[in-house]
Backbone as a chain_set.jsonl record, in Angstrom:
{"seq": "XXXXXXXXXXXXXXXXXXXXXXXXXXXXXXXXXXXXXXXXXXXXXXXXXXXXXXXXXXXXXXXXXXXXXXXXXXXXXXXXXXXXXXXXXXXXXXXXXXXXXXXXXXXXXX", "coords": {"N": [[1.191, -1.105, -0.025], [1.864, 1.151, 0.988], [4.27, 1.096, -0.765], [2.831, 1.663, -3.033], [1.455, 4.294, -3.033], [3.404, 5.782, -3.528], [4.766, 5.273, -5.651], [2.55, 6.39, -7.006], [2.945, 9.503, -5.972], [5.076, 9.515, -7.01], [4.764, 9.521, -9.979], [3.031, 11.582, -10.127], [4.214, 13.566, -10.02], [6.651, 13.867, -12.038], [5.01, 13.387, -14.222], [3.943, 16.255, -14.046], [6.121, 17.113, -14.64], [6.76, 16.675, -16.863], [4.384, 17.796, -18.531], [4.713, 20.296, -18.601], [4.799, 22.692, -20.043], [2.357, 22.65, -21.906], [-1.244, 22.777, -21.715], [-2.529, 21.065, -19.839], [-3.314, 20.083, -16.913], [-1.785, 18.261, -13.991], [-2.766, 17.077, -10.585], [-2.496, 16.547, -7.301], [-3.585, 14.476, -4.774], [-3.473, 13.761, -0.885], [-4.617, 11.961, 1.124], [-5.4, 11.266, 4.466], [-6.118, 8.727, 6.879], [-8.932, 7.327, 6.051], [-12.609, 6.84, 6.797], [-14.027, 4.131, 6.007], [-16.328, 1.571, 4.061], [-14.687, -0.563, 3.614], [-12.324, 0.151, 5.175], [-11.741, -2.477, 7.508], [-12.272, -4.072, 11.019], [-9.959, -3.928, 12.377], [-8.056, -2.202, 11.098], [-9.163, 0.219, 11.862], [-9.404, 0.36, 14.87], [-6.688, 0.145, 15.625], [-6.687, 2.43, 14.115], [-7.669, 3.48, 15.682], [-6.856, 3.655, 18.239], [-3.842, 4.764, 17.881], [-4.648, 6.991, 17.993], [-4.414, 8.568, 15.496], [-5.892, 10.896, 12.985], [-9.474, 10.144, 11.28], [-10.951, 11.047, 8.403], [-14.433, 11.409, 7.186], [-15.745, 10.328, 3.956], [-17.202, 12.111, 2.918], [-16.314, 14.702, 3.439], [-13.431, 14.57, 2.059], [-13.821, 14.438, -0.201], [-14.962, 17.347, -0.304], [-12.459, 18.47, -0.132], [-11.341, 17.489, -2.534], [-12.892, 18.541, -3.993], [-12.467, 20.628, -3.833], [-9.635, 21.637, -4.611], [-9.256, 20.824, -6.98], [-11.288, 23.128, -8.435], [-9.99, 25.517, -7.423], [-7.088, 24.849, -8.283], [-5.094, 23.974, -7.251], [-2.111, 22.439, -7.325], [-0.741, 20.204, -5.571], [-2.486, 18.795, -2.335], [-2.179, 18.001, 0.72], [-3.893, 15.798, 2.931], [-4.654, 17.303, 6.447], [-2.661, 19.053, 9.152], [-0.637, 17.444, 10.546], [0.147, 15.271, 9.321], [0.831, 16.462, 7.096], [2.999, 17.603, 8.181], [4.536, 16.041, 8.761], [5.282, 14.315, 5.915], [7.129, 16.545, 4.985], [9.055, 16.368, 7.144], [9.662, 13.835, 6.434], [10.925, 13.439, 3.903], [12.908, 15.514, 4.55], [14.208, 14.136, 7.017], [14.599, 11.139, 7.249], [15.039, 9.44, 8.768], [14.066, 10.573, 11.605], [11.632, 9.665, 11.628], [11.614, 7.336, 10.566], [12.342, 6.227, 12.999], [10.146, 7.163, 14.968], [8.119, 5.81, 13.519], [9.299, 3.004, 14.696], [8.726, 2.671, 16.998], [6.271, 2.45, 17.273], [5.944, 0.63, 16.196], [4.911, -2.289, 16.878], [2.606, -1.826, 18.261], [0.976, -1.336, 15.837], [1.733, -4.544, 14.43], [0.327, -6.351, 16.705], [-2.648, -5.615, 15.337], [-2.411, -6.253, 13.161]], "CA": [[0.262, 0.427, -0.135], [3.204, 2.644, 1.068], [4.754, 1.689, -2.003], [1.685, 2.855, -4.483], [0.834, 5.132, -2.611], [4.725, 6.363, -3.285], [4.684, 5.179, -6.497], [1.482, 7.418, -7.324], [3.22, 10.46, -5.787], [6.677, 9.591, -8.349], [4.369, 9.142, -11.424], [2.653, 12.568, -10.911], [5.927, 14.688, -10.15], [6.919, 12.99, -13.136], [4.008, 13.839, -15.39], [3.242, 17.191, -13.89], [7.174, 18.432, -15.324], [6.196, 16.612, -18.413], [3.476, 18.067, -19.159], [4.393, 22.125, -17.956], [4.21, 23.402, -21.151], [0.903, 21.666, -21.87], [-2.051, 23.044, -21.379], [-2.49, 19.42, -19.017], [-3.437, 20.115, -15.257], [-1.803, 17.163, -13.116], [-3.367, 17.449, -9.48], [-1.866, 15.126, -6.043], [-4.093, 14.569, -3.336], [-2.645, 12.588, -0.16], [-5.494, 12.026, 2.002], [-4.994, 9.855, 5.354], [-6.697, 7.712, 7.04], [-10.868, 7.921, 5.472], [-13.582, 6.066, 7.555], [-15.097, 3.812, 5.033], [-16.442, 0.685, 4.914], [-13.66, -0.85, 3.072], [-11.73, -0.238, 6.225], [-11.778, -3.824, 8.785], [-12.192, -3.502, 12.279], [-8.409, -4.194, 12.754], [-7.627, -1.354, 11.128], [-10.442, 1.367, 12.95], [-8.999, -0.404, 15.857], [-5.607, 0.835, 14.877], [-6.641, 3.933, 14.249], [-8.322, 4.837, 17.596], [-5.253, 3.494, 19.501], [-2.513, 5.288, 17.632], [-5.473, 8.659, 18.152], [-4.975, 8.655, 13.994], [-7.5, 10.948, 12.572], [-9.971, 9.942, 10.639], [-12.162, 11.55, 7.379], [-15.4, 11.412, 6.331], [-15.178, 10.529, 2.86], [-17.654, 13.118, 2.143], [-14.945, 15.921, 3.849], [-12.197, 14.273, 1.66], [-14.424, 14.675, -1.883], [-14.837, 18.85, -0.198], [-11.247, 19.28, -0.633], [-10.592, 17.229, -3.723], [-13.71, 19.605, -4.886], [-11.759, 22.44, -3.761], [-8.839, 21.579, -4.809], [-9.734, 21.143, -8.5], [-11.547, 24.873, -8.249], [-8.707, 26.693, -7.135], [-6.266, 24.633, -8.82], [-4.229, 23.69, -6.274], [-1.138, 21.119, -7.546], [-0.578, 19.034, -4.692], [-2.911, 18.771, -1.535], [-2.002, 16.988, 1.569], [-4.919, 16.29, 4.157], [-4.106, 17.295, 7.584], [-1.493, 19.194, 9.254], [0.723, 16.382, 11.106], [0.415, 14.106, 7.946], [1.758, 17.213, 6.326], [4.738, 17.785, 8.403], [5.372, 13.888, 8.265], [5.747, 13.912, 4.699], [8.552, 17.258, 5.263], [9.792, 15.624, 7.755], [11.027, 11.978, 5.816], [11.597, 14.06, 2.684], [14.317, 15.583, 4.625], [15.304, 13.514, 7.658], [13.491, 10.212, 7.486], [15.082, 8.436, 10.283], [12.793, 11.014, 12.135], [10.057, 9.422, 11.201], [11.36, 5.522, 11.007], [12.107, 5.673, 14.567], [8.498, 6.96, 15.488], [7.338, 4.682, 13.505], [9.488, 1.859, 15.047], [7.668, 2.481, 18.69], [4.403, 1.953, 17.182], [5.279, -0.889, 15.463], [4.287, -3.349, 18.382], [0.993, -2.264, 18.234], [0.807, -1.618, 14.638], [1.721, -5.428, 14.265], [-0.599, -6.573, 17.314], [-3.791, -5.905, 15.046], [-2.607, -7.144, 11.517]], "C": [[1.498, 1.056, 0.112], [3.172, 2.596, -0.428], [4.318, 1.811, -3.329], [1.78, 3.591, -4.096], [2.354, 6.457, -3.381], [5.083, 6.637, -4.915], [3.791, 6.477, -7.465], [2.53, 8.932, -7.499], [4.762, 10.766, -6.77], [6.313, 10.043, -10.094], [3.685, 10.9, -11.418], [3.637, 13.461, -10.657], [6.601, 14.795, -11.41], [5.989, 13.418, -14.521], [3.946, 15.21, -15.532], [4.599, 17.595, -14.979], [6.971, 18.348, -16.695], [5.794, 17.565, -19.319], [3.616, 19.673, -18.751], [4.394, 22.761, -19.215], [3.171, 23.023, -21.694], [-0.128, 22.639, -20.771], [-2.915, 21.948, -20.005], [-2.428, 20.144, -17.826], [-3.303, 18.859, -14.667], [-2.195, 17.939, -11.628], [-2.731, 16.371, -8.725], [-2.802, 15.695, -5.206], [-3.912, 13.604, -2.239], [-3.862, 12.83, 0.749], [-4.721, 10.744, 2.862], [-5.814, 9.742, 5.572], [-8.233, 8.388, 6.259], [-11.807, 6.82, 6.294], [-14.541, 5.643, 6.427], [-15.196, 2.311, 4.988], [-15.661, -0.298, 4.378], [-12.453, -1.29, 4.253], [-12.325, -1.805, 7.686], [-11.574, -3.383, 9.974], [-10.726, -3.593, 13.058], [-7.833, -2.617, 12.192], [-8.416, -0.158, 11.742], [-10.168, 0.874, 14.216], [-7.717, 0.194, 16.445], [-5.358, 2.346, 14.96], [-6.643, 5.015, 15.677], [-7.195, 4.847, 18.778], [-4.177, 4.027, 19.402], [-3.423, 7.162, 17.698], [-4.604, 8.95, 16.686], [-6.314, 9.533, 13.873], [-8.124, 10.361, 10.957], [-11.043, 11.056, 9.478], [-12.919, 11.199, 7.293], [-15.081, 11.274, 4.896], [-16.231, 11.696, 2.361], [-16.773, 14.836, 2.639], [-14.101, 15.673, 2.736], [-12.988, 14.636, 0.156], [-14.628, 16.519, -1.474], [-13.917, 19.355, -0.908], [-10.853, 18.76, -1.768], [-11.366, 18.706, -4.894], [-13.03, 21.197, -5.166], [-10.673, 22.428, -4.181], [-8.644, 21.813, -6.421], [-10.235, 22.532, -8.916], [-10.282, 25.217, -8.328], [-7.393, 25.807, -7.305], [-4.574, 24.425, -8.565], [-3.174, 22.49, -7.16], [-1.119, 19.576, -6.801], [-1.373, 19.374, -3.641], [-2.385, 17.872, -0.887], [-2.976, 17.406, 2.848], [-4.168, 16.114, 5.799], [-2.681, 17.545, 8.056], [-0.391, 18.423, 9.588], [1.258, 15.609, 10.026], [1.158, 15.133, 7.147], [3.178, 17.782, 6.645], [5.455, 16.405, 8.423], [6.143, 13.301, 6.997], [6.848, 15.011, 4.743], [9.359, 16.427, 6.071], [10.817, 13.871, 7.151], [11.559, 12.239, 4.794], [13.582, 14.686, 3.482], [15.673, 15.376, 6.074], [14.644, 12.314, 8.218], [13.661, 9.088, 8.449], [14.624, 9.311, 11.547], [11.744, 9.948, 12.588], [10.429, 7.802, 11.146], [11.902, 5.536, 12.298], [10.793, 6.232, 15.463], [8.232, 5.987, 15.438], [7.233, 3.348, 13.931], [8.746, 1.691, 16.754], [6.632, 2.226, 18.466], [4.346, 0.847, 16.279], [4.686, -1.894, 16.024], [2.707, -2.898, 18.156], [0.541, -1.965, 16.529], [0.764, -3.292, 14.479], [0.584, -6.199, 14.971], [-2.241, -6.343, 16.634], [-4.125, -6.279, 13.596], [-1.876, -8.414, 11.499]], "O": [[2.112, 1.495, -0.861], [2.583, 3.344, -1.208], [4.946, 1.98, -4.374], [2.515, 4.253, -4.828], [2.198, 7.653, -3.624], [5.501, 7.686, -5.403], [4.256, 7.227, -8.323], [2.859, 9.427, -8.576], [5.304, 11.824, -7.088], [6.99, 10.545, -10.991], [3.757, 11.531, -12.472], [3.708, 14.304, -11.551], [7.095, 15.865, -11.764], [6.433, 13.701, -15.634], [3.894, 15.694, -16.663], [4.357, 18.248, -15.994], [6.955, 19.249, -17.533], [6.314, 18.043, -20.327], [2.56, 20.284, -18.586], [3.595, 23.697, -19.169], [3.497, 23.583, -22.742], [0.057, 23.041, -19.623], [-3.895, 22.373, -19.393], [-1.45, 20.875, -17.672], [-4.308, 18.15, -14.629], [-1.999, 19.144, -11.474], [-2.408, 15.337, -9.311], [-2.942, 16.88, -4.905], [-4.199, 12.455, -2.575], [-4.059, 13.992, 1.104], [-3.985, 9.825, 2.501], [-6.71, 10.306, 4.943], [-8.499, 9.564, 6.011], [-11.307, 5.698, 6.212], [-15.472, 6.3, 5.961], [-14.405, 1.653, 5.664], [-16.111, -1.344, 4.846], [-11.861, -2.363, 4.374], [-13.229, -1.752, 8.52], [-10.822, -2.429, 10.176], [-10.563, -3.312, 14.245], [-7.177, -1.94, 12.983], [-7.542, 0.518, 12.286], [-11.185, 1.1, 14.871], [-7.678, 0.669, 17.579], [-4.521, 3.104, 15.451], [-6.243, 6.037, 16.234], [-6.843, 5.586, 19.697], [-3.383, 4.031, 20.343], [-2.854, 8.232, 17.484], [-3.894, 9.927, 16.926], [-7.415, 9.246, 14.343], [-7.514, 10.207, 9.898], [-11.862, 11.802, 10.015], [-12.68, 9.994, 7.225], [-14.192, 12.011, 4.468], [-15.956, 12.188, 1.267], [-16.839, 15.878, 1.986], [-13.88, 16.751, 2.183], [-12.261, 15.304, -0.579], [-14.416, 17.184, -2.487], [-13.984, 20.176, -1.823], [-9.945, 19.399, -2.3], [-10.943, 19.4, -5.819], [-13.019, 22.154, -5.94], [-10.351, 23.613, -4.262], [-8.039, 22.74, -6.959], [-9.571, 23.109, -9.777], [-9.598, 25.168, -9.351], [-6.54, 26.013, -6.442], [-3.511, 24.576, -9.168], [-3.83, 21.573, -7.655], [-1.339, 18.426, -7.182], [-1.275, 20.599, -3.572], [-2.014, 16.864, -1.489], [-3.048, 18.444, 3.506], [-3.444, 15.213, 6.221], [-1.713, 16.848, 7.75], [0.707, 18.608, 9.064], [2.438, 15.332, 9.809], [2.124, 14.728, 6.5], [4.086, 18.209, 5.931], [6.576, 15.969, 8.161], [7.019, 12.446, 6.867], [7.901, 14.428, 4.486], [10.323, 15.822, 5.602], [11.863, 13.253, 7.349], [12.555, 11.609, 4.44], [14.746, 14.444, 3.164], [16.814, 15.782, 6.3], [14.183, 12.292, 9.359], [12.899, 8.196, 8.824], [14.809, 8.744, 12.624], [11.268, 9.611, 13.672], [9.623, 7.012, 11.636], [11.845, 4.392, 12.749], [10.512, 5.723, 16.548], [8.043, 5.174, 16.343], [6.259, 2.596, 13.885], [8.396, 0.684, 17.371], [5.888, 1.757, 19.327], [3.392, 0.272, 15.755], [3.749, -2.376, 15.387], [1.798, -3.688, 17.905], [-0.434, -2.616, 16.153], [-0.416, -3.625, 14.366], [-0.213, -6.759, 14.218], [-3.143, -6.84, 17.309], [-5.176, -6.503, 12.995], [-1.899, -9.125, 10.494]]}, "num_chains": 1, "name": "protein.A"}
């Protein structure tokens, strides 16, 4: 799952740069946890235990609509998540350490 998200981000970046001189607008949105029926009990319990924010699908849809209307090329939902993305780019070891501390909890749910 994480590898697929990373691949989509890389594809988006490449496509944005390749089409920069065209009228094609490429947009990328990175949601955080979304509360859908697709989530199983284990995923829901993990989000509660870790204190992860979970957005309703309607909230995400509103953010997507705003992104399209405003023409924002990249949107990361959530302040904490946005900070984590930036930290991971600059100091991946910090994120590695934080996730390592949560690994036991994560593995209990899956």
